[in-house]
GROMACS .gro file of C-alpha atoms in nm:
model
  248
    1MET     CA    1  -2.083   0.834   4.417
    2LEU     CA    2  -1.729   0.918   4.300
    3GLN     CA    3  -1.416   0.835   4.497
    4VAL     CA    4  -1.072   0.925   4.359
    5THR     CA    5  -0.778   0.792   4.559
    6GLY     CA    6  -0.409   0.873   4.515
    7LEU     CA    7  -0.437   0.965   4.148
    8THR     CA    8  -0.107   1.048   3.978
    9LYS     CA    9  -0.040   1.148   3.618
   10ILE     CA   10   0.317   1.208   3.496
   11PHE     CA   11   0.418   1.370   3.167
   12GLY     CA   12   0.792   1.316   3.124
   13GLY     CA   13   0.931   1.440   3.454
   14LEU     CA   14   0.629   1.655   3.538
   15ARG     CA   15   0.374   1.534   3.792
   16ALA     CA   16   0.070   1.707   3.647
   17VAL     CA   17  -0.147   1.531   3.906
   18ASP     CA   18   0.030   1.424   4.225
   19ASN     CA   19  -0.138   1.173   4.458
   20ALA     CA   20  -0.473   1.354   4.437
   21SER     CA   21  -0.775   1.226   4.627
   22LEU     CA   22  -1.128   1.366   4.620
   23TRP     CA   23  -1.487   1.253   4.646
   24VAL     CA   24  -1.828   1.358   4.521
   25ASP     CA   25  -2.146   1.267   4.709
   26GLU     CA   26  -2.458   1.195   4.506
   27GLY     CA   27  -2.700   1.483   4.458
   28ARG     CA   28  -2.445   1.756   4.522
   29ILE     CA   29  -2.263   2.023   4.323
   30VAL     CA   30  -1.891   1.994   4.393
   31ALA     CA   31  -1.622   2.228   4.258
   32LEU     CA   32  -1.259   2.161   4.172
   33ILE     CA   33  -1.074   2.492   4.176
   34GLY     CA   34  -0.714   2.609   4.160
   35PRO     CA   35  -0.481   2.849   3.980
   36ASN     CA   36  -0.414   2.819   3.608
   37GLY     CA   37  -0.185   2.524   3.539
   38ALA     CA   38  -0.278   2.347   3.863
   39GLY     CA   39  -0.369   2.027   3.679
   40LYS     CA   40  -0.749   2.046   3.702
   41THR     CA   41  -0.830   1.954   3.343
   42THR     CA   42  -0.570   1.676   3.350
   43LEU     CA   43  -0.735   1.536   3.663
   44PHE     CA   44  -1.075   1.552   3.491
   45ALA     CA   45  -0.933   1.370   3.189
   46CYS     CA   46  -0.793   1.095   3.412
   47ILE     CA   47  -1.118   1.055   3.604
   48ALA     CA   48  -1.327   1.030   3.285
   49GLY     CA   49  -1.089   0.791   3.109
   50PHE     CA   50  -0.943   1.028   2.851
   51LEU     CA   51  -0.591   0.985   2.993
   52PRO     CA   52  -0.432   0.675   3.150
   53VAL     CA   53  -0.308   0.719   3.506
   54ASN     CA   54   0.033   0.630   3.647
   55ALA     CA   55  -0.106   0.546   3.989
   56GLY     CA   56  -0.427   0.566   4.187
   57ARG     CA   57  -0.785   0.448   4.166
   58VAL     CA   58  -1.116   0.588   4.044
   59GLU     CA   59  -1.439   0.437   4.179
   60PHE     CA   60  -1.779   0.533   4.044
   61LEU     CA   61  -2.100   0.401   4.197
   62GLY     CA   62  -1.896   0.145   4.387
   63ARG     CA   63  -1.718   0.013   4.077
   64ASP     CA   64  -1.349   0.047   3.996
   65ILE     CA   65  -1.342   0.225   3.660
   66THR     CA   66  -0.969   0.304   3.655
   67GLY     CA   67  -0.837   0.250   3.304
   68LEU     CA   68  -1.173   0.176   3.143
   69PRO     CA   69  -1.235   0.319   2.794
   70VAL     CA   70  -1.421   0.649   2.771
   71HIS     CA   71  -1.731   0.494   2.614
   72GLU     CA   72  -1.765   0.240   2.897
   73ILE     CA   73  -1.735   0.513   3.160
   74ALA     CA   74  -1.994   0.721   2.973
   75ARG     CA   75  -2.225   0.420   2.951
   76ALA     CA   76  -2.186   0.376   3.328
   77GLY     CA   77  -2.321   0.730   3.371
   78MET     CA   78  -2.021   0.968   3.393
   79VAL     CA   79  -1.986   1.228   3.116
   80ARG     CA   80  -1.765   1.535   3.082
   81THR     CA   81  -1.772   1.858   2.884
   82PHE     CA   82  -1.468   2.037   2.740
   83GLN     CA   83  -1.322   2.387   2.776
   84ILE     CA   84  -1.296   2.418   2.397
   85THR     CA   85  -1.631   2.326   2.249
   86GLN     CA   86  -1.624   2.122   1.930
   87PRO     CA   87  -1.978   2.067   1.803
   88PHE     CA   88  -2.048   1.915   1.463
   89ALA     CA   89  -2.039   2.248   1.283
   90LYS     CA   90  -2.242   2.140   0.979
   91LEU     CA   91  -2.520   1.985   1.187
   92THR     CA   92  -2.806   2.173   1.348
   93VAL     CA   93  -2.840   2.219   1.722
   94HIS     CA   94  -3.109   1.950   1.724
   95GLU     CA   95  -2.888   1.704   1.535
   96ASN     CA   96  -2.590   1.773   1.762
   97ILE     CA   97  -2.791   1.698   2.075
   98ALA     CA   98  -2.948   1.389   1.917
   99VAL     CA   99  -2.602   1.239   1.863
  100GLY     CA  100  -2.564   1.215   2.240
  101ALA     CA  101  -2.917   1.081   2.279
  102TYR     CA  102  -2.838   0.778   2.063
  103GLN     CA  103  -2.636   0.639   2.355
  104LYS     CA  104  -2.969   0.583   2.534
  105PHE     CA  105  -3.221   0.553   2.250
  106SER     CA  106  -3.178   0.328   1.948
  107HIS     CA  107  -3.476   0.466   1.755
  108ARG     CA  108  -3.442   0.798   1.577
  109ALA     CA  109  -3.781   0.930   1.689
  110GLN     CA  110  -3.698   0.866   2.056
  111ALA     CA  111  -3.355   1.027   2.027
  112TRP     CA  112  -3.505   1.324   1.844
  113ALA     CA  113  -3.771   1.378   2.111
  114HIS     CA  114  -3.518   1.340   2.393
  115ALA     CA  115  -3.290   1.594   2.223
  116GLN     CA  116  -3.578   1.841   2.201
  117ALA     CA  117  -3.651   1.800   2.573
  118ILE     CA  118  -3.284   1.858   2.659
  119ALA     CA  119  -3.277   2.169   2.438
  120GLU     CA  120  -3.569   2.310   2.636
  121GLN     CA  121  -3.385   2.233   2.960
  122VAL     CA  122  -3.083   2.444   2.857
  123GLY     CA  123  -3.282   2.721   2.689
  124MET     CA  124  -3.213   2.625   2.327
  125SER     CA  125  -3.556   2.514   2.207
  126HIS     CA  126  -3.577   2.820   1.980
  127MET     CA  127  -3.240   2.734   1.821
  128LEU     CA  128  -3.306   2.371   1.720
  129ALA     CA  129  -3.287   2.436   1.346
  130GLN     CA  130  -2.982   2.663   1.371
  131PRO     CA  131  -2.649   2.528   1.242
  132ALA     CA  132  -2.396   2.487   1.523
  133SER     CA  133  -2.146   2.691   1.321
  134GLU     CA  134  -2.364   3.002   1.368
  135LEU     CA  135  -2.381   2.986   1.749
  136THR     CA  136  -2.227   3.249   1.974
  137VAL     CA  137  -1.981   3.152   2.248
  138ALA     CA  138  -2.272   3.134   2.493
  139GLY     CA  139  -2.469   2.921   2.249
  140ARG     CA  140  -2.181   2.678   2.201
  141LYS     CA  141  -2.144   2.647   2.580
  142ARG     CA  142  -2.513   2.561   2.614
  143LEU     CA  143  -2.486   2.313   2.329
  144GLU     CA  144  -2.189   2.145   2.498
  145LEU     CA  145  -2.400   2.110   2.812
  146ALA     CA  146  -2.694   1.977   2.612
  147ARG     CA  147  -2.487   1.718   2.428
  148ALA     CA  148  -2.357   1.583   2.759
  149LEU     CA  149  -2.703   1.583   2.920
  150ALA     CA  150  -2.847   1.396   2.621
  151THR     CA  151  -2.652   1.086   2.730
  152SER     CA  152  -2.858   1.081   3.054
  153PRO     CA  153  -2.559   1.096   3.292
  154ARG     CA  154  -2.565   1.028   3.665
  155LEU     CA  155  -2.252   1.243   3.714
  156LEU     CA  156  -2.170   1.542   3.493
  157LEU     CA  157  -1.815   1.683   3.484
  158LEU     CA  158  -1.821   2.045   3.367
  159ASP     CA  159  -1.491   2.200   3.255
  160GLU     CA  160  -1.511   2.582   3.265
  161VAL     CA  161  -1.857   2.599   3.117
  162MET     CA  162  -1.878   2.971   3.208
  163ALA     CA  163  -1.548   3.078   3.051
  164GLY     CA  164  -1.590   3.365   2.805
  165LEU     CA  165  -1.945   3.449   2.913
  166ASN     CA  166  -2.074   3.789   3.021
  167PRO     CA  167  -2.234   3.840   3.366
  168SER     CA  168  -2.593   3.785   3.253
  169GLU     CA  169  -2.496   3.469   3.062
  170ILE     CA  170  -2.314   3.340   3.370
  171LEU     CA  171  -2.628   3.388   3.581
  172GLU     CA  172  -2.827   3.191   3.324
  173ILE     CA  173  -2.577   2.903   3.332
  174ILE     CA  174  -2.581   2.903   3.713
  175ALA     CA  175  -2.960   2.861   3.701
  176ILE     CA  176  -2.930   2.579   3.446
  177ILE     CA  177  -2.673   2.393   3.659
  178ARG     CA  178  -2.901   2.417   3.962
  179GLN     CA  179  -3.188   2.277   3.755
  180ILE     CA  180  -2.965   1.993   3.636
  181ARG     CA  181  -2.887   1.903   3.998
  182ASP     CA  182  -3.254   1.931   4.094
  183ARG     CA  183  -3.336   1.680   3.817
  184GLY     CA  184  -3.111   1.423   3.983
  185VAL     CA  185  -2.776   1.475   3.809
  186THR     CA  186  -2.474   1.517   4.035
  187VAL     CA  187  -2.223   1.781   3.920
  188LEU     CA  188  -1.845   1.811   3.952
  189LEU     CA  189  -1.723   2.135   3.797
  190ILE     CA  190  -1.399   2.316   3.721
  191GLU     CA  191  -1.458   2.690   3.722
  192HIS     CA  192  -1.262   3.016   3.752
  193VAL     CA  193  -1.569   3.237   3.797
  194MET     CA  194  -1.541   3.243   4.174
  195HIS     CA  195  -1.873   3.406   4.259
  196ALA     CA  196  -2.040   3.125   4.063
  197VAL     CA  197  -1.834   2.863   4.249
  198MET     CA  198  -1.927   3.011   4.586
  199SER     CA  199  -2.293   3.038   4.490
  200LEU     CA  200  -2.329   2.688   4.343
  201SER     CA  201  -2.102   2.459   4.540
  202ASP     CA  202  -2.193   2.236   4.830
  203HIS     CA  203  -1.828   2.131   4.864
  204ILE     CA  204  -1.497   2.243   4.709
  205HIS     CA  205  -1.165   2.069   4.646
  206VAL     CA  206  -0.861   2.289   4.573
  207LEU     CA  207  -0.576   2.175   4.347
  208SER     CA  208  -0.235   2.346   4.329
  209TYR     CA  209   0.068   2.209   4.142
  210GLY     CA  210  -0.114   1.879   4.100
  211LYS     CA  211  -0.187   1.832   4.471
  212ILE     CA  212  -0.513   1.870   4.661
  213ILE     CA  213  -0.426   2.136   4.919
  214ALA     CA  214  -0.766   2.196   5.077
  215GLU     CA  215  -1.128   2.085   5.078
  216GLY     CA  216  -1.442   2.193   5.256
  217SER     CA  217  -1.744   2.418   5.232
  218PRO     CA  218  -1.714   2.741   5.029
  219GLN     CA  219  -1.677   2.936   5.353
  220GLN     CA  220  -1.401   2.707   5.481
  221VAL     CA  221  -1.209   2.713   5.155
  222VAL     CA  222  -1.218   3.090   5.100
  223SER     CA  223  -1.068   3.148   5.445
  224ASN     CA  224  -0.801   2.877   5.412
  225GLN     CA  225  -0.453   3.034   5.417
  226ALA     CA  226  -0.305   2.772   5.182
  227VAL     CA  227  -0.575   2.849   4.925
  228VAL     CA  228  -0.526   3.225   4.953
  229GLU     CA  229  -0.150   3.187   4.899
  230ALA     CA  230  -0.201   2.950   4.605
  231TYR     CA  231  -0.406   3.217   4.427
  232LEU     CA  232  -0.241   3.541   4.542
  233GLY     CA  233   0.109   3.445   4.652
  234ARG     CA  234   0.285   3.360   4.976
  235GLY     CA  235   0.219   3.610   5.252
  236SER     CA  236  -0.125   3.708   5.125
  237THR     CA  237  -0.421   3.698   5.362
  238ALA     CA  238  -0.791   3.625   5.345
  239ALA     CA  239  -0.847   4.001   5.363
  240ASP     CA  240  -0.639   4.042   5.045
  241ALA     CA  241  -0.852   3.779   4.876
  242ALA     CA  242  -1.175   3.948   4.981
  243ALA     CA  243  -1.046   4.279   4.849
  244GLY     CA  244  -0.919   4.122   4.528
  245ALA     CA  245  -0.576   4.270   4.594
  246PRO     CA  246  -0.273   4.063   4.490
  247HIS     CA  247   0.015   4.051   4.731
  248ALA     CA  248   0.317   4.251   4.615
   0.00000   0.00000   0.00000
C-alpha cells in the first residue's frame, strides 16, 4: 500500500531523515518507533506532503505521490493526525468532525450524518454538542482521530495519539485503533507507549538519527541489539530493556 524509498530531508546541515525506506502492507497496523529526536515526525510530514523532500520517493497505492500537495494526498486516501491537537475551538465536536466529512460529502446533511457515525466509532457520540475548547486531553485526542477518520482514509498516519493519556485512556485508544483496522483502514503510527506498540503492531520500523536501523515483528525488534542501544545506550542488552534499566 505504502512504499517509501530512500527518503532524505535536510535542514541546513542536519539530515533529519537520512535515506529512510519503509513499507506498509494493506490491512495492517505498522509502527514507526525510535528515541526522541530520531526524525519520526519529520518522516511522517514528508510522507504526507507537509514537507518537501531532498531525495527519495513515496508511492501510495502504486502511485508516485512524492511532492504532491497535502490536499491531493488526502484525497488519494492518506491522512495524518498531529501530536499537538488543534481543533476549531469555537466549534462543537460535531462541527469539527463534519469539517473533515466535507471532503467526501458535498451536502450538509450527509456530512453531518457521517460525522455522527464517526463520533460513535471513537466514543464521542455523547459529546457532539460540546465545544472543542472544553475537551480534556483525552477528548482532544479522540477528536483528532475522528476528524481524520471523517475524510474516509485508506491509510491513517497517527502521530503519538496516546501521548498524555492515563493507562485506562490508553487501553480505550488501543481498542479504537483495532476497530479502525477491522473496518478496513490501514494504520501507520508513531508511538512512545511501548506496551501499546507491542500489543497493536503487526510490523515495526525503528528510526534513529534519521536512519531506519531495524524492522520486523514486535518480538524481533525488541530483541534487536541495535534497537536496545538506540534507546538505552551502547553496551545495553535486551535484558536491560526488559527490566527497564538504563545502562550506566
